[in-house]
CSV table of C-alpha atoms in Angstrom, one decimal:
chain,number,residue,atom,x,y,z
W,276,UNK,CA,13.8,3.2,-21.3
W,277,UNK,CA,12.6,6.8,-20.9
W,278,UNK,CA,11.9,8.6,-17.7
W,279,UNK,CA,9.7,10.2,-16.3
W,280,UNK,CA,7.2,9.2,-19.0
W,281,UNK,CA,3.9,11.0,-18.6
W,282,UNK,CA,4.0,13.6,-15.8
W,283,UNK,CA,2.3,16.7,-14.4
W,284,UNK,CA,4.4,19.6,-13.4
W,285,UNK,CA,3.9,23.0,-11.8
W,286,UNK,CA,4.0,25.7,-14.4
W,287,UNK,CA,7.5,27.1,-14.6
W,288,UNK,CA,9.2,24.0,-13.1
W,289,UNK,CA,12.3,22.3,-14.6
W,290,UNK,CA,12.1,18.7,-15.8
W,291,UNK,CA,15.0,16.3,-16.7
W,292,UNK,CA,14.3,13.7,-19.3
W,293,UNK,CA,16.6,10.6,-19.1
W,294,UNK,CA,17.0,7.7,-21.6
W,295,UNK,CA,18.8,4.4,-21.2
W,296,UNK,CA,19.7,2.1,-24.2
W,297,UNK,CA,19.1,-1.5,-23.2
W,298,UNK,CA,20.7,-4.2,-25.4
W,299,UNK,CA,22.0,-1.9,-28.1
W,300,UNK,CA,24.2,1.2,-28.6
W,301,UNK,CA,23.7,4.3,-30.8
W,302,UNK,CA,26.0,7.1,-31.9
W,303,UNK,CA,23.3,9.7,-31.7
W,304,UNK,CA,20.5,9.9,-29.1
W,305,UNK,CA,17.9,12.7,-29.8
W,306,UNK,CA,15.0,14.0,-27.9
W,307,UNK,CA,12.0,15.0,-30.2
W,308,UNK,CA,9.8,17.5,-28.5
W,309,UNK,CA,6.7,19.6,-29.5
W,310,UNK,CA,4.7,22.1,-27.5
W,311,UNK,CA,1.0,21.2,-27.9
W,312,UNK,CA,0.3,24.8,-29.0
W,313,UNK,CA,2.6,24.3,-32.1
W,314,UNK,CA,2.8,21.9,-34.9
W,315,UNK,CA,6.7,21.8,-35.2
W,316,UNK,CA,8.8,19.0,-33.6
W,317,UNK,CA,12.2,20.1,-32.4
W,318,UNK,CA,15.3,17.8,-32.4
W,319,UNK,CA,17.3,18.2,-29.2
W,320,UNK,CA,20.6,16.2,-28.7
W,321,UNK,CA,20.8,14.4,-25.4
W,322,UNK,CA,24.0,14.4,-23.3
W,323,UNK,CA,25.6,11.1,-22.3
W,324,UNK,CA,26.1,10.6,-18.6
W,325,UNK,CA,26.6,7.9,-15.9
W,326,UNK,CA,23.0,6.9,-15.9
W,327,UNK,CA,22.4,7.1,-19.7
W,328,UNK,CA,21.4,10.2,-21.7
W,329,UNK,CA,19.6,13.3,-20.5
W,330,UNK,CA,18.2,16.6,-21.4
W,331,UNK,CA,16.8,19.3,-19.1
W,332,UNK,CA,13.7,21.4,-19.9
W,333,UNK,CA,14.0,24.7,-18.0
W,334,UNK,CA,10.9,26.6,-16.9
W,335,UNK,CA,8.2,24.7,-18.8
W,336,UNK,CA,5.2,26.9,-19.4
W,337,UNK,CA,3.1,24.8,-21.8
W,338,UNK,CA,2.1,21.2,-22.3
W,339,UNK,CA,4.6,19.2,-24.3
W,340,UNK,CA,4.8,15.9,-26.2
W,341,UNK,CA,8.1,14.1,-26.5
W,342,UNK,CA,9.8,10.9,-27.4
W,343,UNK,CA,13.4,9.7,-27.9
W,344,UNK,CA,15.2,8.4,-31.0
W,345,UNK,CA,18.4,6.3,-30.8
W,346,UNK,CA,19.7,5.0,-34.2
W,347,UNK,CA,16.8,3.1,-35.7
W,348,UNK,CA,14.9,2.8,-32.4
W,349,UNK,CA,12.2,5.1,-31.2
W,350,UNK,CA,10.4,5.3,-27.8
W,351,UNK,CA,6.7,5.7,-27.1
W,352,UNK,CA,5.4,9.2,-27.1
W,353,UNK,CA,4.8,10.9,-23.7
W,354,UNK,CA,3.2,14.1,-22.4
W,355,UNK,CA,4.4,16.6,-19.9
W,356,UNK,CA,1.4,18.5,-18.6
W,357,UNK,CA,1.8,21.8,-16.8
W,358,UNK,CA,-0.7,23.2,-14.3
W,359,UNK,CA,-0.9,26.4,-12.2
W,360,UNK,CA,-0.2,25.0,-8.8
W,361,UNK,CA,1.0,26.6,-5.5
W,362,UNK,CA,4.6,27.7,-5.3
W,363,UNK,CA,6.6,27.1,-2.1
W,364,UNK,CA,7.7,30.4,-0.6
W,365,UNK,CA,9.0,29.4,2.8
W,366,UNK,CA,9.7,26.3,4.9
W,367,UNK,CA,9.9,26.3,8.7
W,368,UNK,CA,11.3,23.4,10.7
W,369,UNK,CA,10.7,22.8,14.4
W,370,UNK,CA,12.7,20.0,16.1
W,371,UNK,CA,11.5,18.2,19.2
W,372,UNK,CA,14.4,16.2,20.5
W,373,UNK,CA,14.0,12.9,22.5
W,374,UNK,CA,13.8,13.5,26.3
W,375,UNK,CA,17.0,11.5,26.8
W,376,UNK,CA,19.0,14.2,25.0
W,377,UNK,CA,17.9,17.0,27.3
W,378,UNK,CA,17.8,19.7,24.6
W,379,UNK,CA,15.1,22.3,24.2
W,380,UNK,CA,13.0,22.4,21.0
W,381,UNK,CA,14.6,24.3,18.1
W,382,UNK,CA,12.9,26.3,15.4
W,383,UNK,CA,14.7,27.0,12.1
W,384,UNK,CA,13.0,29.7,10.1
W,385,UNK,CA,13.7,29.7,7.2
W,386,UNK,CA,14.6,26.0,7.1
W,387,UNK,CA,14.2,22.9,5.0
W,388,UNK,CA,17.1,20.6,5.7
W,389,UNK,CA,16.7,18.5,8.9
W,390,UNK,CA,19.8,17.5,10.9
W,391,UNK,CA,19.0,16.0,14.3
W,392,UNK,CA,19.6,13.1,16.6
W,393,UNK,CA,17.8,9.9,15.8
W,394,UNK,CA,14.3,9.8,17.3
W,395,UNK,CA,13.7,13.6,16.9
W,396,UNK,CA,10.2,14.6,15.8
W,397,UNK,CA,10.5,17.1,12.9
W,398,UNK,CA,7.5,19.4,12.4
W,399,UNK,CA,7.5,21.0,8.9
W,400,UNK,CA,5.5,24.1,8.0
W,401,UNK,CA,5.2,25.1,4.4
W,402,UNK,CA,4.0,28.5,3.2
W,403,UNK,CA,2.8,28.7,-0.4
W,404,UNK,CA,1.7,31.6,-2.6
W,405,UNK,CA,-1.8,30.2,-2.8
W,406,UNK,CA,-3.7,27.6,-0.6
W,407,UNK,CA,-2.4,24.1,-1.0
W,408,UNK,CA,-5.6,22.1,-1.0
W,409,UNK,CA,-3.9,18.7,-0.7
W,410,UNK,CA,-0.2,18.1,-0.2
W,411,UNK,CA,2.4,15.7,1.1
W,412,UNK,CA,6.0,15.4,2.0
W,413,UNK,CA,7.6,12.8,-0.3
W,414,UNK,CA,10.7,10.9,0.9
W,415,UNK,CA,13.4,9.4,-1.2
W,416,UNK,CA,12.4,5.9,-0.1
W,417,UNK,CA,8.8,6.4,-1.2
W,418,UNK,CA,7.3,7.2,2.2
W,419,UNK,CA,4.8,10.0,2.5
W,420,UNK,CA,3.7,12.4,5.3
W,421,UNK,CA,0.5,14.2,4.7
W,422,UNK,CA,0.3,18.0,4.8
W,423,UNK,CA,-2.7,19.7,6.4
W,424,UNK,CA,-3.5,23.3,5.5
W,425,UNK,CA,-4.9,25.9,7.8
W,426,UNK,CA,-6.5,29.3,7.5
W,427,UNK,CA,-3.1,31.0,8.0
W,428,UNK,CA,-1.9,29.8,4.6
W,429,UNK,CA,0.5,27.3,6.0
W,430,UNK,CA,0.5,23.5,5.4
W,431,UNK,CA,1.9,21.4,8.2
W,432,UNK,CA,3.3,17.9,8.5
W,433,UNK,CA,5.6,15.9,10.7
W,434,UNK,CA,7.9,12.9,10.6
W,435,UNK,CA,10.4,11.0,12.9
W,436,UNK,CA,14.1,11.3,12.1
W,437,UNK,CA,15.3,7.7,11.7
W,438,UNK,CA,17.6,7.6,8.7
W,439,UNK,CA,19.6,9.8,6.3
W,440,UNK,CA,17.7,10.7,3.2
W,441,UNK,CA,15.8,13.5,1.6
W,442,UNK,CA,12.3,14.8,1.1
W,443,UNK,CA,10.4,17.3,-1.1
W,444,UNK,CA,7.0,19.1,-1.0
W,445,UNK,CA,4.4,17.9,-3.4
W,446,UNK,CA,0.8,18.7,-4.3
W,447,UNK,CA,-1.7,15.9,-4.8
W,448,UNK,CA,-3.5,16.7,-8.1
W,449,UNK,CA,-6.1,14.3,-9.5
W,450,UNK,CA,-4.4,11.5,-7.5
W,451,UNK,CA,-1.0,12.3,-8.9
W,452,UNK,CA,1.9,13.7,-6.8
W,453,UNK,CA,3.4,16.9,-8.4
W,454,UNK,CA,6.7,18.2,-7.1
W,455,UNK,CA,6.6,21.7,-5.7
W,456,UNK,CA,10.1,22.1,-4.2
W,457,UNK,CA,13.7,21.0,-4.5
W,458,UNK,CA,15.0,18.2,-2.3
W,459,UNK,CA,15.7,18.9,1.4
W,460,UNK,CA,18.2,16.7,3.1
W,461,UNK,CA,17.6,14.7,6.3
W,462,UNK,CA,20.6,13.7,8.4
W,463,UNK,CA,20.0,11.3,11.3
W,464,UNK,CA,22.7,11.4,14.0
W,465,UNK,CA,23.3,8.8,16.7
W,466,UNK,CA,23.2,10.0,20.3
W,467,UNK,CA,26.9,9.3,21.2
W,468,UNK,CA,28.2,9.3,24.8
W,469,UNK,CA,30.0,12.5,25.8
W,470,UNK,CA,33.8,12.8,25.4
W,471,UNK,CA,35.8,13.7,28.5
W,472,UNK,CA,39.4,15.0,28.5
W,473,UNK,CA,41.7,16.4,31.2
W,474,UNK,CA,43.1,19.7,30.0
W,475,UNK,CA,45.0,20.6,33.2
W,476,UNK,CA,47.7,19.5,34.0
W,477,UNK,CA,48.6,18.9,30.4
W,478,UNK,CA,51.6,16.6,31.2
W,479,UNK,CA,52.9,14.4,34.0
W,480,UNK,CA,53.6,16.8,37.0
W,481,UNK,CA,56.2,16.1,39.7
W,482,UNK,CA,54.5,16.6,43.0
W,483,UNK,CA,55.0,15.6,46.6
W,484,UNK,CA,52.7,13.0,48.3
W,485,UNK,CA,50.8,15.7,50.1
W,486,UNK,CA,50.6,18.3,47.5
W,487,UNK,CA,47.2,19.2,46.0
W,488,UNK,CA,47.0,19.3,42.2
W,489,UNK,CA,44.3,21.4,40.5
W,490,UNK,CA,42.7,19.4,37.7
W,491,UNK,CA,40.5,20.8,34.9
W,492,UNK,CA,38.1,18.3,33.1
W,493,UNK,CA,36.2,19.2,30.0
W,494,UNK,CA,33.2,17.2,28.8
W,495,UNK,CA,31.2,17.7,25.6
W,496,UNK,CA,28.6,15.8,23.7
W,497,UNK,CA,27.9,15.7,20.0
W,498,UNK,CA,25.5,18.6,20.3
W,499,UNK,CA,27.9,21.0,21.9
W,500,UNK,CA,26.5,20.8,25.4
């Protein structure tokens, strides 16, 4: 089983090829690869790991055909197609917290990762080196949030923070999603009740029945307020 199979990449992007042996073992697993501009096939040893075997192509600049050999077995042949697509230069995150939290909106620029209380609306703005005609935010669970480009060169999308996970920026090219960025993490925090502690007096004081005792109480919530 070979992943990712056929795929389109932004020119200059990295791509990891993985292979799993199902129902047999082999002492040697080799990736055979050939740039479409050349006639020579290269033999590249794949490294064993927890999920099978893998090899990383760094900075692909040309279309490439590849397949995997393991012992006497051979996979189908696949194609990595590279295209000149926009490159992400900057990500800006604006967080609109739920009214119950009582916090003002926050802008993180530059940003990317989203860490906020559950129910926060995250507004993502992506700046690219050329117009992104059609794009999307792709989440680790398969959800998508459309990006809309404007005349300023920014593409904008939004989502509700509801669970931990990750997302990346992708272009939609001929109906295929093409990754344009690394993963950004999403951390969803529960809105916990505040913690209260008495800091003064710090121990049991000995006082008379009519004596006044100054007391200092500190309260803080999980957002430092």
